[in-house]
Amino acid sequence: MIILFVLNAILAAGGVFFAILAALRPSVLVTEGADSVGILFYARMYAAKAVPLCVLAAVIPFLATGVVPGLCLLGAALSQAMDATIGLGRRNLRQVIGGTIATVVHALVAIQIW
């Protein structure tokens, strides 16, 4: 079980990394119109929500068990599932694979701590 918790934390840390990268340099992740003010605005809005959620998903399995922590992880899993779905629509295979793996791991950890 600890291996799953560590994998969950690593995946969540990856989410933090990409959210911060998107906020600082969206052109690294988005090719079309990445220099526009709107892209930067939405990348920063995404990071403002993603960073706290990823940090929560990373640490909560080590700190708490029960329904509320499980629901927090299910929320993180749903967020990753939506990221994967967006990646699918954009035909971004890396986003689809990363989001899908994170979805599955977050959901498995949620079940473990529930």
N, CA, C and O atoms as a printed pandas DataFrame, in Angstrom:
     atom_number atom_name residue_name chain_id  residue_number  x_coord  y_coord  z_coord
0              1         N          MET        A               1    0.826   -1.191    0.000
1              2        CA          MET        A               1    0.000    0.000    0.000
2              3         C          MET        A               1    0.869    1.253    0.000
3              4         O          MET        A               1    0.508    2.237   -0.647
4              5         N          ILE        A               2    1.982    1.252    0.691
5              6        CA          ILE        A               2    2.841    2.437    0.752
6              7         C          ILE        A               2    3.395    2.770   -0.632
7              8         O          ILE        A               2    3.592    3.941   -0.959
8              9         N          ILE        A               3    3.645    1.744   -1.442
9             10        CA          ILE        A               3    4.147    1.991   -2.797
10            11         C          ILE        A               3    3.110    2.763   -3.607
11            12         O          ILE        A               3    3.458    3.671   -4.362
12            13         N          LEU        A               4    1.847    2.406   -3.450
13            14        CA          LEU        A               4    0.767    3.105   -4.144
14            15         C          LEU        A               4    0.665    4.555   -3.658
15            16         O          LEU        A               4    0.434    5.464   -4.454
16            17         N          PHE        A               5    0.838    4.765   -2.356
17            18        CA          PHE        A               5    0.798    6.120   -1.802
18            19         C          PHE        A               5    1.946    6.966   -2.351
19            20         O          PHE        A               5    1.754    8.137   -2.681
20            21         N          VAL        A               6    3.131    6.379   -2.448
21            22        CA          VAL        A               6    4.296    7.096   -2.975
22            23         C          VAL        A               6    4.093    7.400   -4.462
23            24         O          VAL        A               6    4.396    8.504   -4.913
24            25         N          LEU        A               7    3.586    6.433   -5.222
25            26        CA          LEU        A               7    3.302    6.660   -6.633
26            27         C          LEU        A               7    2.277    7.785   -6.797
27            28         O          LEU        A               7    2.411    8.636   -7.676
28            29         N          ASN        A               8    1.267    7.778   -5.952
29            30        CA          ASN        A               8    0.256    8.835   -5.950
30            31         C          ASN        A               8    0.908   10.195   -5.708
31            32         O          ASN        A               8    0.596   11.166   -6.397
32            33         N          ALA        A               9    1.806   10.264   -4.736
33            34        CA          ALA        A               9    2.484   11.524   -4.425
34            35         C          ALA        A               9    3.368   11.980   -5.586
35            36         O          ALA        A               9    3.438   13.175   -5.873
36            37         N          ILE        A              10    4.034   11.056   -6.245
37            38        CA          ILE        A              10    4.889   11.390   -7.387
38            39         C          ILE        A              10    4.041   11.947   -8.534
39            40         O          ILE        A              10    4.396   12.953   -9.149
40            41         N          LEU        A              11    2.923   11.284   -8.812
41            42        CA          LEU        A              11    2.040   11.760   -9.878
42            43         C          LEU        A              11    1.459   13.133   -9.541
43            44         O          LEU        A              11    1.352   13.995  -10.413
44            45         N          ALA        A              12    1.087   13.335   -8.289
45            46        CA          ALA        A              12    0.566   14.640   -7.872
46            47         C          ALA        A              12    1.650   15.708   -7.984
47            48         O          ALA        A              12    1.365   16.835   -8.388
48            49         N          ALA        A              13    2.885   15.367   -7.633
49            50        CA          ALA        A              13    3.994   16.317   -7.775
50            51         C          ALA        A              13    4.206   16.663   -9.249
51            52         O          ALA        A              13    4.532   17.803   -9.579
52            53         N          GLY        A              14    4.024   15.690  -10.124
53            54        CA          GLY        A              14    4.099   15.959  -11.560
54            55         C          GLY        A              14    3.023   16.943  -11.988
55            56         O          GLY        A              14    3.267   17.815  -12.822
56            57         N          GLY        A              15    1.834   16.803  -11.416
57            58        CA          GLY        A              15    0.756   17.745  -11.699
58            59         C          GLY        A              15    1.116   19.156  -11.270
59            60         O          GLY        A              15    0.831   20.120  -11.980
60            61         N          VAL        A              16    1.744   19.277  -10.104
61            62        CA          VAL        A              16    2.196   20.596   -9.625
62            63         C          VAL        A              16    3.228   21.166  -10.587
63            64         O          VAL        A              16    3.168   22.340  -10.951
64            65         N          PHE        A              17    4.162   20.337  -10.989
65            66        CA          PHE        A              17    5.215   20.782  -11.902
66            67         C          PHE        A              17    4.625   21.327  -13.202
67            68         O          PHE        A              17    4.980   22.422  -13.637
68            69         N          PHE        A              18    3.724   20.563  -13.821
69            70        CA          PHE        A              18    3.155   20.998  -15.099
70            71         C          PHE        A              18    2.233   22.209  -14.940
71            72         O          PHE        A              18    2.154   23.044  -15.840
72            73         N          ALA        A              19    1.547   22.311  -13.826
73            74        CA          ALA        A              19    0.698   23.484  -13.588
74            75         C          ALA        A              19    1.545   24.741  -13.459
75            76         O          ALA        A              19    1.205   25.783  -14.021
76            77         N          ILE        A              20    2.641   24.647  -12.725
77            78        CA          ILE        A              20    3.534   25.800  -12.574
78            79         C          ILE        A              20    4.205   26.132  -13.905
79            80         O          ILE        A              20    4.347   27.303  -14.258
80            81         N          LEU        A              21    4.616   25.102  -14.639
81            82        CA          LEU        A              21    5.213   25.311  -15.954
82            83         C          LEU        A              21    4.233   26.015  -16.890
83            84         O          LEU        A              21    4.608   26.936  -17.615
84            85         N          ALA        A              22    2.983   25.576  -16.868
85            86        CA          ALA        A              22    1.953   26.210  -17.711
86            87         C          ALA        A              22    1.739   27.662  -17.323
87            88         O          ALA        A              22    1.533   28.511  -18.189
88            89         N          ALA        A              23    1.785   27.955  -16.035
89            90        CA          ALA        A              23    1.580   29.332  -15.576
90            91         C          ALA        A              23    2.751   30.237  -15.946
91            92         O          ALA        A              23    2.560   31.416  -16.241
92            93         N          LEU        A              24    3.954   29.686  -15.931
93            94        CA          LEU        A              24    5.135   30.496  -16.209
94            95         C          LEU        A              24    5.473   30.581  -17.693
95            96         O          LEU        A              24    5.840   31.643  -18.194
96            97         N          ARG        A              25    5.346   29.452  -18.394
97            98        CA          ARG        A              25    5.715   29.381  -19.809
98            99         C          ARG        A              25    4.724   28.522  -20.574
99           100         O          ARG        A              25    5.053   27.393  -20.937
100          101         N          PRO        A              26    3.529   29.016  -20.829
101          102        CA          PRO        A              26    2.516   28.209  -21.507
102          103         C          PRO        A              26    2.946   27.733  -22.887
103          104         O          PRO        A              26    2.435   26.724  -23.374
104          105         N          SER        A              27    3.864   28.430  -23.518
105          106        CA          SER        A              27    4.307   28.037  -24.853
106          107         C          SER        A              27    5.004   26.678  -24.849
107          108         O          SER        A              27    5.108   26.038  -25.895
108          109         N          VAL        A              28    5.477   26.237  -23.702
109          110        CA          VAL        A              28    6.107   24.923  -23.603
110          111         C          VAL        A              28    5.061   23.817  -23.759
111          112         O          VAL        A              28    5.360   22.746  -24.289
112          113         N          LEU        A              29    3.844   24.077  -23.300
113          114        CA          LEU        A              29    2.797   23.056  -23.318
114          115         C          LEU        A              29    1.737   23.280  -24.389
115          116         O          LEU        A              29    1.115   22.324  -24.853
116          117         N          VAL        A              30    1.526   24.531  -24.786
117          118        CA          VAL        A              30    0.488   24.861  -25.762
118          119         C          VAL        A              30    1.169   25.463  -26.976
119          120         O          VAL        A              30    1.950   26.406  -26.848
120          121         N          THR        A              31    0.884   24.936  -28.133
121          122        CA          THR        A              31    1.564   25.427  -29.332
122          123         C          THR        A              31    0.827   26.571  -30.002
123          124         O          THR        A              31    1.460   27.520  -30.464
124          125         N          GLU        A              32   -0.485   26.508  -30.064
125          126        CA          GLU        A              32   -1.229   27.535  -30.796
126          127         C          GLU        A              32   -1.616   28.693  -29.894
127          128         O          GLU        A              32   -2.275   28.503  -28.872
128          129         N          GLY        A              33   -1.208   29.885  -30.273
129          130        CA          GLY        A              33   -1.590   31.086  -29.545
130          131         C          GLY        A              33   -1.061   31.173  -28.128
131          132         O          GLY        A              33   -1.671   31.831  -27.286
132          133         N          ALA        A              34    0.051   30.530  -27.843
133          134        CA          ALA        A              34    0.555   30.469  -26.468
134          135         C          ALA        A              34    1.035   31.814  -25.944
135          136         O          ALA        A              34    1.152   32.003  -24.733
136          137         N          ASP        A              35    1.312   32.743  -26.839
137          138        CA          ASP        A              35    1.812   34.041  -26.398
138          139         C          ASP        A              35    0.701   35.044  -26.138
139          140         O          ASP        A              35    0.970   36.174  -25.733
140          141         N          SER        A              36   -0.532   34.650  -26.363
141          142        CA          SER        A              36   -1.624   35.598  -26.161
142          143         C          SER        A              36   -1.906   35.789  -24.674
143          144         O          SER        A              36   -1.608   34.922  -23.852
144          145         N          VAL        A              37   -2.481   36.931  -24.350
145          146        CA          VAL        A              37   -2.793   37.267  -22.966
146          147         C          VAL        A              37   -3.819   36.290  -22.394
147          148         O          VAL        A              37   -3.735   35.929  -21.220
148          149         N          GLY        A              38   -4.785   35.858  -23.205
149          150        CA          GLY        A              38   -5.824   34.939  -22.749
150          151         C          GLY        A              38   -5.264   33.595  -22.330
151          152         O          GLY        A              38   -5.680   33.036  -21.314
152          153         N          ILE        A              39   -4.327   33.073  -23.099
153          154        CA          ILE        A              39   -3.714   31.786  -22.760
154          155         C          ILE        A              39   -2.990   31.891  -21.427
155          156         O          ILE        A              39   -3.128   31.017  -20.572
156          157         N          LEU        A              40   -2.229   32.945  -21.249
157          158        CA          LEU        A              40   -1.502   33.135  -19.992
158          159         C          LEU        A              40   -2.467   33.270  -18.820
159          160         O          LEU        A              40   -2.231   32.707  -17.752
160          161         N          PHE        A              41   -3.539   34.006  -19.015
161          162        CA          PHE        A              41   -4.548   34.176  -17.973
162          163         C          PHE        A              41   -5.145   32.835  -17.564
163          164         O          PHE        A              41   -5.218   32.523  -16.376
164          165         N          TYR        A              42   -5.569   32.045  -18.539
165          166        CA          TYR        A              42   -6.189   30.759  -18.216
166          167         C          TYR        A              42   -5.178   29.743  -17.681
167          168         O          TYR        A              42   -5.537   28.902  -16.856
168          169         N          ALA        A              43   -3.945   29.802  -18.126
169          170        CA          ALA        A              43   -2.914   28.930  -17.581
170          171         C          ALA        A              43   -2.675   29.236  -16.107
171          172         O          ALA        A              43   -2.485   28.327  -15.300
172          173         N          ARG        A              44   -2.685   30.504  -15.766
173          174        CA          ARG        A              44   -2.497   30.897  -14.362
174          175         C          ARG        A              44   -3.713   30.529  -13.521
175          176         O          ARG        A              44   -3.572   30.120  -12.369
176          177         N          MET        A              45   -4.912   30.675  -14.095
177          178        CA          MET        A              45   -6.116   30.243  -13.372
178          179         C          MET        A              45   -6.079   28.736  -13.120
179          180         O          MET        A              45   -6.428   28.275  -12.033
180          181         N          TYR        A              46   -5.651   27.969  -14.134
181          182        CA          TYR        A              46   -5.529   26.525  -13.994
182          183         C          TYR        A              46   -4.541   26.187  -12.871
183          184         O          TYR        A              46   -4.823   25.339  -12.024
184          185         N          ALA        A              47   -3.406   26.844  -12.871
185          186        CA          ALA        A              47   -2.386   26.575  -11.853
186          187         C          ALA        A              47   -2.881   26.942  -10.459
187          188         O          ALA        A              47   -2.570   26.252   -9.488
188          189         N          ALA        A              48   -3.642   28.016  -10.355
189          190        CA          ALA        A              48   -4.158   28.438   -9.046
190          191         C          ALA        A              48   -5.063   27.376   -8.428
191          192         O          ALA        A              48   -5.162   27.275   -7.206
192          193         N          LYS        A              49   -5.713   26.598   -9.259
193          194        CA          LYS        A              49   -6.579   25.534   -8.755
194          195         C          LYS        A              49   -5.841   24.197   -8.680
195          196         O          LYS        A              49   -6.034   23.425   -7.740
196          197         N          ALA        A              50   -5.000   23.933   -9.668
197          198        CA          ALA        A              50   -4.337   22.630   -9.752
198          199         C          ALA        A              50   -3.276   22.430   -8.674
199          200         O          ALA        A              50   -3.159   21.341   -8.112
200          201         N          VAL        A              51   -2.512   23.461   -8.388
201          202        CA          VAL        A              51   -1.419   23.300   -7.413
202          203         C          VAL        A              51   -1.955   22.899   -6.037
203          204         O          VAL        A              51   -1.469   21.915   -5.480
204          205         N          PRO        A              52   -2.926   23.606   -5.459
205          206        CA          PRO        A              52   -3.419   23.170   -4.144
206          207         C          PRO        A              52   -4.065   21.780   -4.177
207          208         O          PRO        A              52   -3.898   20.998   -3.242
208          209         N          LEU        A              53   -4.801   21.472   -5.252
209          210        CA          LEU        A              53   -5.433   20.157   -5.352
210          211         C          LEU        A              53   -4.386   19.044   -5.449
211          212         O          LEU        A              53   -4.538   17.989   -4.834
212          213         N          CYS        A              54   -3.335   19.284   -6.217
213          214        CA          CYS        A              54   -2.269   18.279   -6.335
214          215         C          CYS        A              54   -1.508   18.099   -5.023
215          216         O          CYS        A              54   -1.165   16.978   -4.648
216          217         N          VAL        A              55   -1.247   19.200   -4.332
217          218        CA          VAL        A              55   -0.570   19.100   -3.030
218          219         C          VAL        A              55   -1.449   18.312   -2.060
219          220         O          VAL        A              55   -0.953   17.444   -1.341
220          221         N          LEU        A              56   -2.725   18.603   -2.035
221          222        CA          LEU        A              56   -3.659   17.861   -1.185
222          223         C          LEU        A              56   -3.662   16.379   -1.539
223          224         O          LEU        A              56   -3.600   15.523   -0.656
224          225         N          ALA        A              57   -3.734   16.082   -2.826
225          226        CA          ALA        A              57   -3.746   14.676   -3.264
226          227         C          ALA        A              57   -2.456   13.962   -2.887
227          228         O          ALA        A              57   -2.466   12.765   -2.601
228          229         N          ALA        A              58   -1.353   14.688   -2.887
229          230        CA          ALA        A              58   -0.066   14.071   -2.557
230          231         C          ALA        A              58    0.066   13.739   -1.081
231          232         O          ALA        A              58    0.584   12.679   -0.729
232          233         N          VAL        A              59   -0.395   14.629   -0.215
233          234        CA          VAL        A              59   -0.126   14.452    1.217
234          235         C          VAL        A              59   -1.250   13.772    1.992
235          236         O          VAL        A              59   -0.988   13.142    3.017
236          237         N          ILE        A              60   -2.474   13.882    1.537
237          238        CA          ILE        A              60   -3.598   13.405    2.349
238          239         C          ILE        A              60   -3.559   11.902    2.659
239          240         O          ILE        A              60   -3.972   11.513    3.752
240          241         N          PRO        A              61   -3.084   11.043    1.752
241          242        CA          PRO        A              61   -3.054    9.619    2.119
242          243         C          PRO        A              61   -2.115    9.316    3.287
243          244         O          PRO        A              61   -2.301    8.331    4.002
244          245         N          PHE        A              62   -1.112   10.164    3.473
245          246        CA          PHE        A              62   -0.162    9.952    4.565
246          247         C          PHE        A              62   -0.663   10.523    5.891
247          248         O          PHE        A              62   -0.119   10.211    6.951
248          249         N          LEU        A              63   -1.697   11.357    5.829
249          250        CA          LEU        A              63   -2.154   12.058    7.020
250          251         C          LEU        A              63   -3.509   11.615    7.544
251          252         O          LEU        A              63   -3.773   11.721    8.742
252          253         N          ALA        A              64   -4.378   11.118    6.661
253          254        CA          ALA        A              64   -5.750   10.856    7.102
254          255         C          ALA        A              64   -6.364    9.699    6.319
255          256         O          ALA        A              64   -5.927    9.358    5.220
256          257         N          THR        A              65   -7.384    9.115    6.922
257          258        CA          THR        A              65   -8.188    8.100    6.254
258          259         C          THR        A              65   -9.657    8.447    6.459
259          260         O          THR        A              65   -9.997    9.290    7.289
260          261         N          GLY        A              66  -10.499    7.806    5.716
261          262        CA          GLY        A              66  -11.926    8.017    5.886
262          263         C          GLY        A              66  -12.587    8.601    4.658
263          264         O          GLY        A              66  -11.991    8.672    3.583
264          265         N          VAL        A              67  -13.824    9.016    4.834
265          266        CA          VAL        A              67  -14.651    9.475    3.728
266          267         C          VAL        A              67  -14.139   10.785    3.133
267          268         O          VAL        A              67  -13.997   10.890    1.914
268          269         N          VAL        A              68  -13.863   11.770    3.959
269          270        CA          VAL        A              68  -13.467   13.088    3.446
270          271         C          VAL        A              68  -12.141   13.012    2.675
271          272         O          VAL        A              68  -12.074   13.526    1.558
272          273         N          PRO        A              69  -11.097   12.403    3.216
273          274        CA          PRO        A              69   -9.872   12.270    2.418
274          275         C          PRO        A              69  -10.100   11.472    1.136
275          276         O          PRO        A              69   -9.525   11.785    0.094
276          277         N          GLY        A              70  -10.942   10.439    1.216
277          278        CA          GLY        A              70  -11.257    9.665    0.025
278          279         C          GLY        A              70  -11.954   10.508   -1.026
279          280         O          GLY        A              70  -11.658   10.393   -2.216
280          281         N          LEU        A              71  -12.872   11.350   -0.596
281          282        CA          LEU        A              71  -13.558   12.241   -1.531
282          283         C          LEU        A              71  -12.597   13.260   -2.144
283          284         O          LEU        A              71  -12.731   13.607   -3.317
284          285         N          CYS        A              72  -11.638   13.737   -1.364
285          286        CA          CYS        A              72  -10.630   14.652   -1.901
286          287         C          CYS        A              72   -9.841   13.980   -3.029
287          288         O          CYS        A              72   -9.584   14.588   -4.068
288          289         N          LEU        A              73   -9.470   12.742   -2.813
289          290        CA          LEU        A              73   -8.735   12.017   -3.845
290          291         C          LEU        A              73   -9.612   11.694   -5.041
291          292         O          LEU        A              73   -9.130   11.694   -6.174
292          293         N          LEU        A              74  -10.880   11.422   -4.815
293          294        CA          LEU        A              74  -11.776   11.206   -5.947
294          295         C          LEU        A              74  -11.938   12.497   -6.755
295          296         O          LEU        A              74  -12.056   12.458   -7.980
296          297         N          GLY        A              75  -11.943   13.631   -6.066
297          298        CA          GLY        A              75  -11.965   14.915   -6.769
298          299         C          GLY        A              75  -10.720   15.104   -7.627
299          300         O          GLY        A              75  -10.801   15.582   -8.759
300          301         N          ALA        A              76   -9.568   14.725   -7.080
301          302        CA          ALA        A              76   -8.329   14.807   -7.853
302          303         C          ALA        A              76   -8.372   13.840   -9.036
303          304         O          ALA        A              76   -7.903   14.171  -10.125
304          305         N          ALA        A              77   -8.929   12.656   -8.827
305          306        CA          ALA        A              77   -9.063   11.685   -9.917
306          307         C          ALA        A              77   -9.972   12.233  -11.011
307          308         O          ALA        A              77   -9.670   12.088  -12.195
308          309         N          LEU        A              78  -11.068   12.853  -10.630
309          310        CA          LEU        A              78  -11.986   13.438  -11.609
310          311         C          LEU        A              78  -11.301   14.563  -12.387
311          312         O          LEU        A              78  -11.483   14.681  -13.598
312          313         N          SER        A              79  -10.524   15.377  -11.700
313          314        CA          SER        A              79   -9.791   16.452  -12.365
314          315         C          SER        A              79   -8.823   15.887  -13.399
315          316         O          SER        A              79   -8.716   16.412  -14.507
316          317         N          GLN        A              80   -8.123   14.821  -13.036
317          318        CA          GLN        A              80   -7.186   14.194  -13.972
318          319         C          GLN        A              80   -7.920   13.537  -15.137
319          320         O          GLN        A              80   -7.437   13.546  -16.269
320          321         N          ALA        A              81   -9.084   12.970  -14.851
321          322        CA          ALA        A              81   -9.880   12.363  -15.928
322          323         C          ALA        A              81  -10.303   13.434  -16.937
323          324         O          ALA        A              81  -10.302   13.194  -18.144
324          325         N          MET        A              82  -10.661   14.606  -16.436
325          326        CA          MET        A              82  -11.035   15.699  -17.339
326          327         C          MET        A              82   -9.822   16.181  -18.133
327          328         O          MET        A              82   -9.948   16.496  -19.316
328          329         N          ASP        A              83   -8.653   16.241  -17.501
329          330        CA          ASP        A              83   -7.434   16.596  -18.235
330          331         C          ASP        A              83   -7.169   15.594  -19.351
331          332         O          ASP        A              83   -6.826   15.981  -20.468
332          333         N          ALA        A              84   -7.327   14.310  -19.052
333          334        CA          ALA        A              84   -7.118   13.267  -20.069
334          335         C          ALA        A              84   -8.130   13.411  -21.200
335          336         O          ALA        A              84   -7.788   13.226  -22.368
336          337         N          THR        A              85   -9.367   13.738  -20.859
337          338        CA          THR        A              85  -10.406   13.920  -21.870
338          339         C          THR        A              85  -10.092   15.118  -22.774
339          340         O          THR        A              85  -10.278   15.058  -23.990
340          341         N          ILE        A              86   -9.621   16.187  -22.170
341          342        CA          ILE        A              86   -9.215   17.356  -22.962
342          343         C          ILE        A              86   -8.054   16.983  -23.883
343          344         O          ILE        A              86   -8.032   17.373  -25.050
344          345         N          GLY        A              87   -7.099   16.232  -23.360
345          346        CA          GLY        A              87   -5.978   15.767  -24.168
346          347         C          GLY        A              87   -6.431   14.887  -25.321
347          348         O          GLY        A              87   -5.875   14.953  -26.418
348          349         N          LEU        A              88   -7.434   14.069  -25.073
349          350        CA          LEU        A              88   -7.980   13.217  -26.128
350          351         C          LEU        A              88   -8.574   14.072  -27.247
351          352         O          LEU        A              88   -8.375   13.790  -28.429
352          353         N          GLY        A              89   -9.296   15.106  -26.864
353          354        CA          GLY        A              89   -9.878   16.006  -27.850
354          355         C          GLY        A              89   -8.837   16.754  -28.662
355          356         O          GLY        A              89   -9.078   17.117  -29.813
356          357         N          ARG        A              90   -7.685   16.982  -28.060
357          358        CA          ARG        A              90   -6.601   17.701  -28.750
358          359         C          ARG        A              90   -5.601   16.751  -29.395
359          360         O          ARG        A              90   -4.623   17.178  -30.010
360          361         N          ARG        A              91   -5.863   15.459  -29.245
361          362        CA          ARG        A              91   -4.967   14.403  -29.777
362          363         C          ARG        A              91   -3.562   14.518  -29.198
363          364         O          ARG        A              91   -2.564   14.345  -29.899
364          365         N          ASN        A              92   -3.508   14.814  -27.897
365          366        CA          ASN        A              92   -2.237   14.929  -27.186
366          367         C          ASN        A              92   -2.059   13.652  -26.371
367          368         O          ASN        A              92   -2.575   13.535  -25.259
368          369         N          LEU        A              93   -1.329   12.706  -26.935
369          370        CA          LEU        A              93   -1.193   11.383  -26.327
370          371         C          LEU        A              93   -0.539   11.434  -24.953
371          372         O          LEU        A              93   -0.924   10.677  -24.062
372          373         N          ARG        A              94    0.435   12.305  -24.766
373          374        CA          ARG        A              94    1.091   12.410  -23.448
374          375         C          ARG        A              94    0.104   12.857  -22.376
375          376         O          ARG        A              94    0.123   12.344  -21.257
376          377         N          GLN        A              95   -0.749   13.807  -22.715
377          378        CA          GLN        A              95   -1.747   14.290  -21.759
378          379         C          GLN        A              95   -2.771   13.203  -21.454
379          380         O          GLN        A              95   -3.216   13.070  -20.314
380          381         N          VAL        A              96   -3.143   12.437  -22.454
381          382        CA          VAL        A              96   -4.109   11.359  -22.254
382          383         C          VAL        A              96   -3.515   10.276  -21.353
383          384         O          VAL        A              96   -4.161    9.837  -20.402
384          385         N          ILE        A              97   -2.308    9.852  -21.645
385          386        CA          ILE        A              97   -1.677    8.785  -20.860
386          387         C          ILE        A              97   -1.410    9.245  -19.434
387          388         O          ILE        A              97   -1.740    8.538  -18.482
388          389         N          GLY        A              98   -0.819   10.420  -19.279
389          390        CA          GLY        A              98   -0.520   10.937  -17.939
390          391         C          GLY        A              98   -1.776   11.127  -17.106
391          392         O          GLY        A              98   -1.826   10.722  -15.944
392          393         N          GLY        A              99   -2.789   11.745  -17.702
393          394        CA          GLY        A              99   -4.040   11.967  -16.980
394          395         C          GLY        A              99   -4.747   10.676  -16.612
395          396         O          GLY        A              99   -5.329   10.568  -15.532
396          397         N          THR        A             100   -4.698    9.695  -17.503
397          398        CA          THR        A             100   -5.345    8.408  -17.233
398          399         C          THR        A             100   -4.638    7.665  -16.107
399          400         O          THR        A             100   -5.292    7.123  -15.215
400          401         N          ILE        A             101   -3.328    7.635  -16.141
401          402        CA          ILE        A             101   -2.576    6.961  -15.071
402          403         C          ILE        A             101   -2.841    7.642  -13.735
403          404         O          ILE        A             101   -3.086    6.971  -12.732
404          405         N          ALA        A             102   -2.793    8.973  -13.715
405          406        CA          ALA        A             102   -3.060    9.700  -12.468
406          407         C          ALA        A             102   -4.485    9.450  -11.984
407          408         O          ALA        A             102   -4.709    9.305  -10.782
408          409         N          THR        A             103   -5.442    9.396  -12.892
409          410        CA          THR        A             103   -6.832    9.107  -12.521
410          411         C          THR        A             103   -6.940    7.771  -11.817
411          412         O          THR        A             103   -7.549    7.666  -10.753
412          413         N          VAL        A             104   -6.351    6.757  -12.411
413          414        CA          VAL        A             104   -6.438    5.405  -11.844
414          415         C          VAL        A             104   -5.761    5.342  -10.484
415          416         O          VAL        A             104   -6.316    4.777   -9.541
416          417         N          VAL        A             105   -4.579    5.910  -10.373
417          418        CA          VAL        A             105   -3.845    5.857   -9.100
418          419         C          VAL        A             105   -4.579    6.641   -8.016
419          420         O          VAL        A             105   -4.727    6.146   -6.899
420          421         N          HIS        A             106   -5.037    7.844   -8.317
421          422        CA          HIS        A             106   -5.783    8.624   -7.320
422          423         C          HIS        A             106   -7.028    7.857   -6.864
423          424         O          HIS        A             106   -7.338    7.828   -5.673
424          425         N          ALA        A             107   -7.732    7.245   -7.799
425          426        CA          ALA        A             107   -8.944    6.490   -7.443
426          427         C          ALA        A             107   -8.607    5.271   -6.590
427          428         O          ALA        A             107   -9.315    4.977   -5.627
428          429         N          LEU        A             108   -7.540    4.563   -6.930
429          430        CA          LEU        A             108   -7.134    3.400   -6.129
430          431         C          LEU        A             108   -6.744    3.803   -4.709
431          432         O          LEU        A             108   -7.089    3.119   -3.745
432          433         N          VAL        A             109   -6.031    4.903   -4.588
433          434        CA          VAL        A             109   -5.647    5.373   -3.256
434          435         C          VAL        A             109   -6.885    5.814   -2.484
435          436         O          VAL        A             109   -6.987    5.573   -1.281
436          437         N          ALA        A             110   -7.820    6.455   -3.171
437          438        CA          ALA        A             110   -9.079    6.859   -2.499
438          439         C          ALA        A             110   -9.793    5.639   -1.936
439          440         O          ALA        A             110  -10.294    5.674   -0.812
440          441         N          ILE        A             111   -9.840    4.579   -2.698
441          442        CA          ILE        A             111  -10.480    3.334   -2.230
442          443         C          ILE        A             111   -9.718    2.772   -1.043
443          444         O          ILE        A             111  -10.327    2.300   -0.084
444          445         N          GLN        A             112   -8.385    2.817   -1.095
445          446        CA          GLN        A             112   -7.557    2.281   -0.007
446          447         C          GLN        A             112   -7.777    3.024    1.313
447          448         O          GLN        A             112   -7.835    2.401    2.374
448          449         N          ILE        A             113   -7.900    4.357    1.251
449          450        CA          ILE        A             113   -7.999    5.106    2.498
450          451         C          ILE        A             113   -9.426    5.297    2.967
451          452         O          ILE        A             113   -9.662    5.734    4.093
452          453         N          TRP        A             114  -10.386    4.970    2.101
453          454        CA          TRP        A             114  -11.795    5.111    2.459
454          455         C          TRP        A             114  -12.052    4.145    3.558
455          456         O          TRP        A             114  -13.176    4.058    4.053
